[in-house]
Coordinates of C-alpha atoms and ligand atoms in Angstrom, one line a residue:
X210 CA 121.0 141.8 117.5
X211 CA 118.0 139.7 117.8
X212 CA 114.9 141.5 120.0
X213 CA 115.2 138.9 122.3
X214 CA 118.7 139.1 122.4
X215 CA 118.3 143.0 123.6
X216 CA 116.9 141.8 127.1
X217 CA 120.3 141.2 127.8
X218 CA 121.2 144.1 127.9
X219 CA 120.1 145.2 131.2
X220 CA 122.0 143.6 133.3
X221 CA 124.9 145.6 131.4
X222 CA 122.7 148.8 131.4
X223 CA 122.7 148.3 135.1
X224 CA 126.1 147.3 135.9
X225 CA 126.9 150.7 134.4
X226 CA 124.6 152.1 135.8
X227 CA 125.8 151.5 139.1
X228 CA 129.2 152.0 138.7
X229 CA 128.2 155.4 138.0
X230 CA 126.3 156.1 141.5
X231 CA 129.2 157.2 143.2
X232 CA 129.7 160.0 140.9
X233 CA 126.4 161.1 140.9
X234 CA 125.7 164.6 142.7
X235 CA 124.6 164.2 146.0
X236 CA 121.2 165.7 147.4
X237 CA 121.3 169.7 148.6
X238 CA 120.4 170.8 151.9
X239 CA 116.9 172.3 151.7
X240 CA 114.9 170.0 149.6
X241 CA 113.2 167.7 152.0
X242 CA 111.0 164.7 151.1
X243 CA 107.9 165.1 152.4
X244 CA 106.8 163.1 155.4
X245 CA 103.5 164.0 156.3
X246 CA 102.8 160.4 156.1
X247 CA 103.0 160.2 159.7
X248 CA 99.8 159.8 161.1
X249 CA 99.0 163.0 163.0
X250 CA 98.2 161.8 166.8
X251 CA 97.3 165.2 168.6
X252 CA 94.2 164.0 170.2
X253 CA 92.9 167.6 171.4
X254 CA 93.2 170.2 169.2
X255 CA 93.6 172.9 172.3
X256 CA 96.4 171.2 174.1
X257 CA 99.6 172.9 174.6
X258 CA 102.3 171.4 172.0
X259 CA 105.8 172.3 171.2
X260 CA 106.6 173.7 174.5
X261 CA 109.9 175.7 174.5
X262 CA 111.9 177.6 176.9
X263 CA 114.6 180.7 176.4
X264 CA 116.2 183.1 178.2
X265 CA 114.8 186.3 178.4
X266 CA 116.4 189.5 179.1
X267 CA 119.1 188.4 181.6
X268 CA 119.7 185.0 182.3
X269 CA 117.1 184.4 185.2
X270 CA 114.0 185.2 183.1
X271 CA 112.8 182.3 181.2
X272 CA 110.6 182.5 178.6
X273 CA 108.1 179.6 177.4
X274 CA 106.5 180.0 173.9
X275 CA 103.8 177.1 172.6
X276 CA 101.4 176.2 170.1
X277 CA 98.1 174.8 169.9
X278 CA 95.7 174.7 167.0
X279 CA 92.9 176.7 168.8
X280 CA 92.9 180.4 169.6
X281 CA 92.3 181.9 173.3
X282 CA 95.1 183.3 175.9
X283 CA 96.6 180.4 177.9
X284 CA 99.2 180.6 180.7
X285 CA 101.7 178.8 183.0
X286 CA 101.4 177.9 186.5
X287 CA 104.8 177.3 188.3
X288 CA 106.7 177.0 191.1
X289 CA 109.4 175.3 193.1
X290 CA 107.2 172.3 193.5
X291 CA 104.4 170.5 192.4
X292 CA 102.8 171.2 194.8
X293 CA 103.2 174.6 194.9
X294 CA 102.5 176.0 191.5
X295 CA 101.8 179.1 193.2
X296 CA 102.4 181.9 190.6
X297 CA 101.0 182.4 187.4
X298 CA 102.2 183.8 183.7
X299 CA 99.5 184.5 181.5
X300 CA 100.5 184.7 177.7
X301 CA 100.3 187.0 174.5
X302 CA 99.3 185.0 171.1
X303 CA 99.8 185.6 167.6
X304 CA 97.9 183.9 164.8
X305 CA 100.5 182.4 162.0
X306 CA 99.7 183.6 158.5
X307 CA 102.4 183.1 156.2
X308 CA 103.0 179.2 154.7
X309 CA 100.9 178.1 157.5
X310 CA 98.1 176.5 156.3
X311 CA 99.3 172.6 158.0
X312 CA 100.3 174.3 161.2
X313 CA 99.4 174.4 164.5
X314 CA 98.4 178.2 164.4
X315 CA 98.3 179.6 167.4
X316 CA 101.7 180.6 168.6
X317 CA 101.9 181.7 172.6
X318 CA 104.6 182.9 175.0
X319 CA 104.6 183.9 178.4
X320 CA 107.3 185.5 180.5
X321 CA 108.6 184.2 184.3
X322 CA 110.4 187.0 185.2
X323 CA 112.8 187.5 188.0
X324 CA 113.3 183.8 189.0
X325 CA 116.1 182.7 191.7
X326 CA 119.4 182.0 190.2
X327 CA 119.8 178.8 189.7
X328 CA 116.2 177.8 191.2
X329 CA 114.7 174.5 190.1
X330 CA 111.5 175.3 189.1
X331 CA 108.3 173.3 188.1
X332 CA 105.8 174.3 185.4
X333 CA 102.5 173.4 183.9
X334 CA 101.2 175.3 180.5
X335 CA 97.5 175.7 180.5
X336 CA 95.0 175.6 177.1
X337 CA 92.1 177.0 177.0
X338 CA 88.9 175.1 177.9
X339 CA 90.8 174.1 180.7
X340 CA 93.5 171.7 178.7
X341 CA 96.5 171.3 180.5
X342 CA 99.9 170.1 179.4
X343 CA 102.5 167.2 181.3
X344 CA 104.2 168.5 184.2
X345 CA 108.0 170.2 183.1
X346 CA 110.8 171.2 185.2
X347 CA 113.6 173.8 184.7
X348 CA 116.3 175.0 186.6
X349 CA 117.6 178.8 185.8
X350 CA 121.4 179.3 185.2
X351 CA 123.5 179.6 188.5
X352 CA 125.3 182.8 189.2
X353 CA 127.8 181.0 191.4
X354 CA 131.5 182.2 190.6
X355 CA 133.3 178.8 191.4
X356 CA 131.0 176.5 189.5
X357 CA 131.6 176.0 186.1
X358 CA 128.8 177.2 183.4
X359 CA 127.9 173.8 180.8
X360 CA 126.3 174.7 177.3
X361 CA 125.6 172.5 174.3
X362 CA 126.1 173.8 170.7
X363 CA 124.7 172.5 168.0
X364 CA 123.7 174.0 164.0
X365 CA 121.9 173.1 161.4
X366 CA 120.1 170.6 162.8
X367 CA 117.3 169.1 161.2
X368 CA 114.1 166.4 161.4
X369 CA 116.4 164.5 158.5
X370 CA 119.5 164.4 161.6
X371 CA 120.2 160.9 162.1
X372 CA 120.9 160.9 166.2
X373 CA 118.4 163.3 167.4
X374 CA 117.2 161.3 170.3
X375 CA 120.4 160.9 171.2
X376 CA 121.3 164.8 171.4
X377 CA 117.9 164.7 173.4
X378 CA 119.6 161.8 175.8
X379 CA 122.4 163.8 175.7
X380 CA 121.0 167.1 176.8
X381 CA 118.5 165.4 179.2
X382 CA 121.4 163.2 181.3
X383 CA 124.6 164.6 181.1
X384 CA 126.0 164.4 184.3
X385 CA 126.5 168.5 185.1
X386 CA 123.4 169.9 184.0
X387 CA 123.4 172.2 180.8
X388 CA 122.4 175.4 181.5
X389 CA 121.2 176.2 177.6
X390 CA 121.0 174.9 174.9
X391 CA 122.7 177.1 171.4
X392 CA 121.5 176.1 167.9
X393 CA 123.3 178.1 165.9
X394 CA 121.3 178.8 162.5
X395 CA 119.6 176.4 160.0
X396 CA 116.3 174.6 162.1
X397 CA 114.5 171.8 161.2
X398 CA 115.2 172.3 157.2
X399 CA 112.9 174.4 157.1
X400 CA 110.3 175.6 159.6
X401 CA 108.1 177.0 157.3
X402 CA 108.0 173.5 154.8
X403 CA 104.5 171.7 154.0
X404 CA 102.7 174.5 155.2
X405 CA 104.5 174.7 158.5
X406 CA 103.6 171.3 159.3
X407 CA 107.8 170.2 159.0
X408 CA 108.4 173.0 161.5
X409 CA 105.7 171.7 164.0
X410 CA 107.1 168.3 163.9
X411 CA 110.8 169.5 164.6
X412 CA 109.6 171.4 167.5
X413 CA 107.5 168.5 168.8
X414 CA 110.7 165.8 168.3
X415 CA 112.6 168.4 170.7
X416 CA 110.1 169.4 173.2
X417 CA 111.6 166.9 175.3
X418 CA 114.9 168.9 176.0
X419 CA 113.3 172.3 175.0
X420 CA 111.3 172.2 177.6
X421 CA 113.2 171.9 180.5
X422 CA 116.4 173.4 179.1
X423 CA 116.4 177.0 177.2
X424 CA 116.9 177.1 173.7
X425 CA 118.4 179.4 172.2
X426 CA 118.2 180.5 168.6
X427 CA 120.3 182.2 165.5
X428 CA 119.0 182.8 162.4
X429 CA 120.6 181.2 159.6
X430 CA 120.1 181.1 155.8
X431 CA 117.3 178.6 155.9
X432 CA 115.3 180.4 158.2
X433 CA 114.8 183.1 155.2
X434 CA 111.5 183.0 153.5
X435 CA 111.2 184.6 150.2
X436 CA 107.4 186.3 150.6
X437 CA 106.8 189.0 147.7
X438 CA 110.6 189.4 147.6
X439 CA 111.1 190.2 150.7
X440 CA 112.3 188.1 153.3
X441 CA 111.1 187.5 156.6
X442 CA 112.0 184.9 158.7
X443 CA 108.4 184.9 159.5
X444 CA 108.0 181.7 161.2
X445 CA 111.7 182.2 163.2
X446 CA 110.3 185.5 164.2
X447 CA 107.5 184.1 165.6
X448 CA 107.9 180.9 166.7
X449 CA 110.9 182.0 168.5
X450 CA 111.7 184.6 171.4
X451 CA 115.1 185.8 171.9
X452 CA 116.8 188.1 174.2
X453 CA 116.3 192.3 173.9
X454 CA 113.5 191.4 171.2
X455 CA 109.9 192.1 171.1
X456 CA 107.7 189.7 170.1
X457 CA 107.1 188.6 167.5
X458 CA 110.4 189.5 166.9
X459 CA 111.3 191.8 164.3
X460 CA 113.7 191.9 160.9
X461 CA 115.6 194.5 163.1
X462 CA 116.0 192.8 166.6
X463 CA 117.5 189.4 165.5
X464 CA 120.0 189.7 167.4
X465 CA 121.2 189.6 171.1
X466 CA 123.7 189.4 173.7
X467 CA 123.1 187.9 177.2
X468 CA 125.1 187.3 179.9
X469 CA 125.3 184.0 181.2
X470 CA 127.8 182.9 184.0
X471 CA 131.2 184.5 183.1
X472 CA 130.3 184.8 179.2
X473 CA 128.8 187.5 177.2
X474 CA 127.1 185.6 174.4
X475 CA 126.6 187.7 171.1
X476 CA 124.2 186.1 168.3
X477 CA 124.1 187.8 165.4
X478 CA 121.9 187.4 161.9
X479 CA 125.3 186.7 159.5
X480 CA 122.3 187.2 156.7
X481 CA 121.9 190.9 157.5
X482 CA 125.1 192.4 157.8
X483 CA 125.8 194.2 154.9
X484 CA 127.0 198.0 155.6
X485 CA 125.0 199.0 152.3
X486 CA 121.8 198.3 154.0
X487 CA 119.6 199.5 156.5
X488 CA 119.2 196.2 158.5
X489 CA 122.6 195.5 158.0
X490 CA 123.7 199.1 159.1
X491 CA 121.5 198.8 162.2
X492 CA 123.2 195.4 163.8
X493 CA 126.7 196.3 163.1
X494 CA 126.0 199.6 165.1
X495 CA 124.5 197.6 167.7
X496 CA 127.2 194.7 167.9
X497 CA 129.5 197.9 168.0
X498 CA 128.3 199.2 171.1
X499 CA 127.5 196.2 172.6
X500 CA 131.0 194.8 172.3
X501 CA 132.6 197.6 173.9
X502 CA 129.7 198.0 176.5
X503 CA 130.9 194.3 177.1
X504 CA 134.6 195.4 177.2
X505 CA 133.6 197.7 180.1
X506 CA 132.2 194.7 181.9
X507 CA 135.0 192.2 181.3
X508 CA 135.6 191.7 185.0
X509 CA 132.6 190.1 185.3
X510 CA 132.1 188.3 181.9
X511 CA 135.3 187.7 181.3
X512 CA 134.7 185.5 178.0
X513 CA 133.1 187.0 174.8
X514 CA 131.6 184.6 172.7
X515 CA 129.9 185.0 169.5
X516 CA 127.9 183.0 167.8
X517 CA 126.6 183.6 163.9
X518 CA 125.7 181.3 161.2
X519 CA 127.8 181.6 158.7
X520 CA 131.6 181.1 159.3
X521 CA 134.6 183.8 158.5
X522 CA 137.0 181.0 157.8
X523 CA 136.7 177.4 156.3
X524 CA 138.2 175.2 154.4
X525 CA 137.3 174.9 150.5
X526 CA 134.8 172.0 150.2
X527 CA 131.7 170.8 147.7
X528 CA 130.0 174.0 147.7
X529 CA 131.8 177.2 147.4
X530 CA 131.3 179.1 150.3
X531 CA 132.9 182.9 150.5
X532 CA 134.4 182.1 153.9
X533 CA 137.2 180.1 151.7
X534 CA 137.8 183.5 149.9
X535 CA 140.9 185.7 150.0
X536 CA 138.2 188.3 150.5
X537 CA 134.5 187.9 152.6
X538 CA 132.2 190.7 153.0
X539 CA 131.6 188.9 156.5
X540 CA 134.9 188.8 157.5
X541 CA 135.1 192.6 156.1
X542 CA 132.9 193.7 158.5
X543 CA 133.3 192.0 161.5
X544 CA 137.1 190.7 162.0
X545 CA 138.5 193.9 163.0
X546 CA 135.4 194.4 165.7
X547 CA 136.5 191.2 167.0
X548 CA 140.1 191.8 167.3
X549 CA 139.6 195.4 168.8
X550 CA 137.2 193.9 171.3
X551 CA 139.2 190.9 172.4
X552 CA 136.2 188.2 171.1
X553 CA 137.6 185.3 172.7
X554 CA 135.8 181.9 170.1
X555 CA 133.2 182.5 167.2
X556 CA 131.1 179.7 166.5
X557 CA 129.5 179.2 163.2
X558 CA 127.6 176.3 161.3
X559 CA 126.4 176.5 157.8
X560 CA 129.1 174.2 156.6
X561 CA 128.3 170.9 157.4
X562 CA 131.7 170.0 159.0
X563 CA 133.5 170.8 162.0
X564 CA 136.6 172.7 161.5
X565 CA 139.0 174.7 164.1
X566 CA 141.4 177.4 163.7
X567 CA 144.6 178.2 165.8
X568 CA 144.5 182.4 166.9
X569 CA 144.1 183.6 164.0
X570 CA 143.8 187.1 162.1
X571 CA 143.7 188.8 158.7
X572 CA 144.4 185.2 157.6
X573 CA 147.6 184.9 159.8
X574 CA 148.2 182.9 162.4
X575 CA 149.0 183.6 165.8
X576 CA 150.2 181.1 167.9
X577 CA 149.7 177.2 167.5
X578 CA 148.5 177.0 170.9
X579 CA 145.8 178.4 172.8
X580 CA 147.2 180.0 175.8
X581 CA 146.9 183.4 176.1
X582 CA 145.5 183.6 172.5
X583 CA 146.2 186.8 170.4
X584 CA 143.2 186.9 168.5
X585 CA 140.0 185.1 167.8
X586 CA 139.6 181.3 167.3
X587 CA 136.8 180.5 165.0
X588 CA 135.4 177.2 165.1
X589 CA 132.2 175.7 162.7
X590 CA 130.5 173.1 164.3
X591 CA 128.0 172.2 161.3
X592 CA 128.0 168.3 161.3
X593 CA 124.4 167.5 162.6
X594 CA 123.7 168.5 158.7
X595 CA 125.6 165.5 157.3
X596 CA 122.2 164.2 156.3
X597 CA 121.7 167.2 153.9
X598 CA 125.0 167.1 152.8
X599 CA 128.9 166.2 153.6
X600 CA 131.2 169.6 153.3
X601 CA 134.5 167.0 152.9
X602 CA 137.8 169.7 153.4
X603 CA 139.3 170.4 149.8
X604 CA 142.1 172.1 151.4
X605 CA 144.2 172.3 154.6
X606 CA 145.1 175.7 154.6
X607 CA 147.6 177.1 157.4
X608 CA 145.4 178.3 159.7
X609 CA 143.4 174.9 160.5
X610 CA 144.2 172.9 163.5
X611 CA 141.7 170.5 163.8
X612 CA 139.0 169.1 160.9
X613 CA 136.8 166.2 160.8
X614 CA 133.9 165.2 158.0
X615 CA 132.8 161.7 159.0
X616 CA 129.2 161.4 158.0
X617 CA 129.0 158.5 160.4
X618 CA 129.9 161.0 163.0
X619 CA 127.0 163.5 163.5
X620 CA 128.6 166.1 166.1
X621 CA 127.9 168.5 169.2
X622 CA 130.3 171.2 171.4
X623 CA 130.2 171.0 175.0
X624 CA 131.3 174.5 176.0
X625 CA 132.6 174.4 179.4
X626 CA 133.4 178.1 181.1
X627 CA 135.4 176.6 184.2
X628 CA 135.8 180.7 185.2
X629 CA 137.6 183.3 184.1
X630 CA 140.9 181.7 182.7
X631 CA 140.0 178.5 182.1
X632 CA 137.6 177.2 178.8
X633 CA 137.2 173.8 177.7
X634 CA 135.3 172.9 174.3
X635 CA 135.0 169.5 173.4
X636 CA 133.4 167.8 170.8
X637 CA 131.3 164.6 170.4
X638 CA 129.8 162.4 168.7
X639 CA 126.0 162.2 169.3
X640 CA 125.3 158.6 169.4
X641 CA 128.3 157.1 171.6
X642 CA 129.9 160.4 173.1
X643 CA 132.6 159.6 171.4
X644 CA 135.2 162.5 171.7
X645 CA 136.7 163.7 168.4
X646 CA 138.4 167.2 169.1
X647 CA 139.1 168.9 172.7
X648 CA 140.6 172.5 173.2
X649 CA 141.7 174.1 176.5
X650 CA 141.7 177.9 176.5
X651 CA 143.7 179.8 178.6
X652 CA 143.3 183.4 178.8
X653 CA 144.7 185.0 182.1
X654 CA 144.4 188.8 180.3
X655 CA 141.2 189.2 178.8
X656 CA 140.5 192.5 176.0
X657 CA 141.2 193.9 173.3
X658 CA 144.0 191.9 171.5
X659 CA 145.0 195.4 169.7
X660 CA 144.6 197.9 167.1
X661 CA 143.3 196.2 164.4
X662 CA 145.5 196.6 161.1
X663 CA 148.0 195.3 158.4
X664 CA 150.7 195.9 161.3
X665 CA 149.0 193.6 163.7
X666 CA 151.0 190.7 163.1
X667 CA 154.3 192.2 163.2
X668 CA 153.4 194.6 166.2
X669 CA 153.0 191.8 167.7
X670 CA 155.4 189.6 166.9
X671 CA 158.0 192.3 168.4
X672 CA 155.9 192.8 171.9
X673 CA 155.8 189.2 172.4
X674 CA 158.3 187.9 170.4
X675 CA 157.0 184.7 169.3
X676 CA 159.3 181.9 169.4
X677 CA 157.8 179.6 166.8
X678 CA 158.8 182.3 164.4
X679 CA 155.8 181.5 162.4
X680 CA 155.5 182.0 158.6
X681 CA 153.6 184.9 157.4
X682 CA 150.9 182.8 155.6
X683 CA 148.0 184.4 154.0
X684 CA 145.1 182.0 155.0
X685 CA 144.3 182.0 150.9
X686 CA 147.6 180.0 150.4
X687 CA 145.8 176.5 150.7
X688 CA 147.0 173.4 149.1
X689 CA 144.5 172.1 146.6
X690 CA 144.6 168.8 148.3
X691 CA 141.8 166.3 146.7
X692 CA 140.4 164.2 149.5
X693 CA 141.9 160.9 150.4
X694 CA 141.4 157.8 148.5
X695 CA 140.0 155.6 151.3
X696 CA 137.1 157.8 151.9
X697 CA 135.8 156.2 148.6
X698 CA 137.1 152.9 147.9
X699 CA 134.3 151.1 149.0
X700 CA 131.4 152.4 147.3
X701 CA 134.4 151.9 143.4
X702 CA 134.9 148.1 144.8
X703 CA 131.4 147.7 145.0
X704 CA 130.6 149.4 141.8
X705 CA 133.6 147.3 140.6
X706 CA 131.9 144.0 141.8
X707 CA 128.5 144.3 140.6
X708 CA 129.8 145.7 137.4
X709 CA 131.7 142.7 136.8
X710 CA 128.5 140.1 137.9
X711 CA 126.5 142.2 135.8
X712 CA 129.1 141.7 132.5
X713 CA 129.8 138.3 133.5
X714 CA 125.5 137.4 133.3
X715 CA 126.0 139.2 130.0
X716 CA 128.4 136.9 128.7
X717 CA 126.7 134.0 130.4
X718 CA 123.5 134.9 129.2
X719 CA 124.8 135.0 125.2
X720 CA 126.2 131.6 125.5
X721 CA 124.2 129.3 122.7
X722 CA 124.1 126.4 124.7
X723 CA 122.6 128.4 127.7
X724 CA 120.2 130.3 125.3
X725 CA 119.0 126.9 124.5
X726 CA 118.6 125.2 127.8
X727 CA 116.6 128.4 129.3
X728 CA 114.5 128.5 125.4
X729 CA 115.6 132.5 124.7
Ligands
LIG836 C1 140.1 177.5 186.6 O1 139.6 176.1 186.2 C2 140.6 175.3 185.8 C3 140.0 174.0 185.4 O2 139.2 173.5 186.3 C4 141.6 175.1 187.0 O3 142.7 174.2 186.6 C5 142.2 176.4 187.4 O4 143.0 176.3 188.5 C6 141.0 177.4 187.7 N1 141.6 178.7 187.9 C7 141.2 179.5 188.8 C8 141.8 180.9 188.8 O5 140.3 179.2 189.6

């Protein structure tokens, strides 16, 4: 072959070279191009930024915690109007340290204690040297039995998730007011990236909902920080206040319960649960007593929910995850404290998916329906991550009822808690509110579901006697189903065309006659 001649070998080159993109691995969660870019338009240095609010201790405190790049206590002036910003919350501030050199240092947070249930209220965060921020507006969760209690859930989530304005939209104008908002585990991708600065933008791009409707946080895997070994979701523990936790908060108070409406919420740090250590030791104590100190109250909360990163059940996908195991140490640990104490849905993320289970327990399902559930229904609402990565379902094991992976569709839960029999949880997609999945719970005898055991099945298949006669499926028995065709046969036709241009220009290109005419 002529040198000349080798020229023509690109187009070849790349017509291969393209057929092979589809196979190529896609991109992890976790590496994130940098973006700093963006020209950096905080005029004043002192002014309040990344205002956020959360529940405190019991659902009528509200927390607000904000940054600014200059040091020096500020505070919040609020009331019920504008004109009335009669009372006054000065805060506490902690300097940032760790992988916070592009950061907005300063980190603030000041409590409003004790506010009316339900109360709209109207707030103003001051600076120092007299810098004040816009004009918010909050209203507290109602304690009002007959009116239905409106959450959105969400995990990871990230600056890289395609419809984040539209989850703001969403948040901001849905037609019942949410009364918070959950974002279970993975934020921003990851708060502590560029020297903090990725973390200061997510909290900025959200300030709009954050700020007039309370946050609130779980800790997943990406909020780890690996610092001399050790982690220590530094900037979740500070940039963050949560329920029953000091602040900063500690290794050893991430996580809480609250009540809100007729649900106990539970979140819980699914990265430190492992009996064998102390952390771990000291939060399954905790979620022991708090789930039977819940039990005790179930007339009033009615619904336990519990949210945690990491799910107990999936479905096999791209990366291996130990919830598709025959055995988790998760699942070890917590499924028979759920059972025992009646925990009505868990919510996870981590997978970026959204999957749903029928009652379900040791693997075995209960019922295919959701009345009067038997055990715990576990649902993984992951997909705002699609952008970091698709977890596509391998297998459709026994146990799942509902499962959707459409990186077009980046999705949110709407929990609704109508009262104390009657749950709706629906899911959407964030950009045109499409519904994909909607599940009605009934449960008119909330508690324990029973001793937890290897006899729980059977117990209770002769105490109820289930009709449906349902097989005695071990969740691990999962058909090793490959995904379906169509999900890829537009990125092989178009590998298939441009292959085919590409070979034709090659053979085009070698003709003599052409060679001649174009002088090659
Ligand atoms: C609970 O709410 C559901 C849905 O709005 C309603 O159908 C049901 O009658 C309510 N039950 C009670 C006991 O109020």
């Amino acid at each position: 072959m002529r040198s000349n001649e080798k020229t023509l070998l690109l187009p070849l080159v790349f017509g291969v070279l393209s057929c092979l993109c589809p196979v190529l691995p896609k991109t992890r969660p976790g590496h994130f191009i940098s973006r700093r870019a963006l020209v950096n338009q905080d005029q004043d240095s002192s002014l309040p930024e990344q205002i956020h609010l959360s529940l405190g201790s019991q659902s009528n405190d509200v927390t607000v915690v904000w940054s600014s790049s200059v040091g020096g206590q500020g505070s919040v002036d609020y009331g019920t109007s504008l004109d009335n910003l009669a009372s006054k919350s000065t805060s506490s501030v902690v300097q940032l340290g760790q992988n916070s050199e592009q950061a907005a240092r300063f980190i603030h947070r000041a409590e409003l204690k004790n506010l009316e249930p339900g109360g709209h209220y109207v707030y103003r965060v001051s600076g120092v040297s007299g810098s004040k921020s816009d004009v918010f507006a909050f209203d507290v969760p109602h304690q009002q039995p007959h009116r239905p209690d409106v959450f959105l859930v969400v995990a990871d989530l990230g600056l890289r998730t395609k419809s984040l304005q539209f989850l703001v939209h969403e948040v901001l104008n849905y037609k019942d007011k949410y009364e918070a908002v959950f974002h279970i585990g993975d934020i921003a991708y990851n708060l502590d990236y560029e020297g903090g600065n990725l973390g200061d933008e997510y909290m900025k791009r959200i300030q709009k909902f954050t700020s007039r409707v309370p946050y609130m946080t779980t800790p997943g895997d990406h909020e780890r920080e690996m610092t001399q070994g050790k982690d220590t979701f530094y900037h979740y523990r500070h940039r963050f206040s949560m329920p029953n936790a000091p602040w900063p908060m500690t290794e050893d108070s991430l996580w809480y319960s609250i009540n809100i409406g007729h649900t106990h919420f539970i979140s819980i740090n699914t990265e430190s649960l492992d009996p064998g250590t102390d952390l771990g030791m000291k939060q399954l104590d905790w979620l022991t007593r708090d789930l039977s100190e819940a039990n005790r109250h179930r007339e009033f909360q009615p619904w336990i929910i519990v949210m945690g990163h990491k799910p107990m059940y999936c479905t096999k996908s791209v990366m291996e995850q130990l919830c598709d195991k025959e055995t988790s140490p998760i699942r070890d640990v917590l499924e028979d404290l759920f059972y025992e104490n009646g925990v009505d849905v868990y919510f996870s993320g981590h997978k970026h998916c959204y999957e749903r289970s029928w009652p379900l327990y040791k693997g075995r399902v209960f019922q295919k329906n959701y009345i009067n559930p038997m055990a715990p229904v576990y649902v993984i609402i992951g997909s705002m991550g699609y952008e970091y990565l698709v977890d596509l379902q391998k297998s459709d094991p026994y146990w799942l009822a509902f499962a959707s992976a459409d990186r077009s569709k980046e999705l949110f839960g709407r929990l609704i808690v109508h009262n104390s029999t009657s749950l709706l949880w629906s899911v959407h997609v964030a950009n045109t509110n499409e519904e994909v999945d909607k599940l009605f719970v009934i449960q008119k005898s909330h508690g324990s579901f029973g001793t937890p055991g290897p006899g729980a099945f059977e117990s209770k298949q002769e105490e109820k006697s289930i009709k449906d006669n349902l097989p005695l499926e071990p969740f691990y028995v999962v058909d090793g189903r490959e995904p379906p065709w169509h999900f890829q046969y537009r990125q092989i036709l178009l590998s298939l065309f441009v292959f085919c241009m590409s070979l034709f220009l090659f053979l085009f290109l070698r003709h003599s006659r052409v060679r001649k005419i174009l002088r090659l």
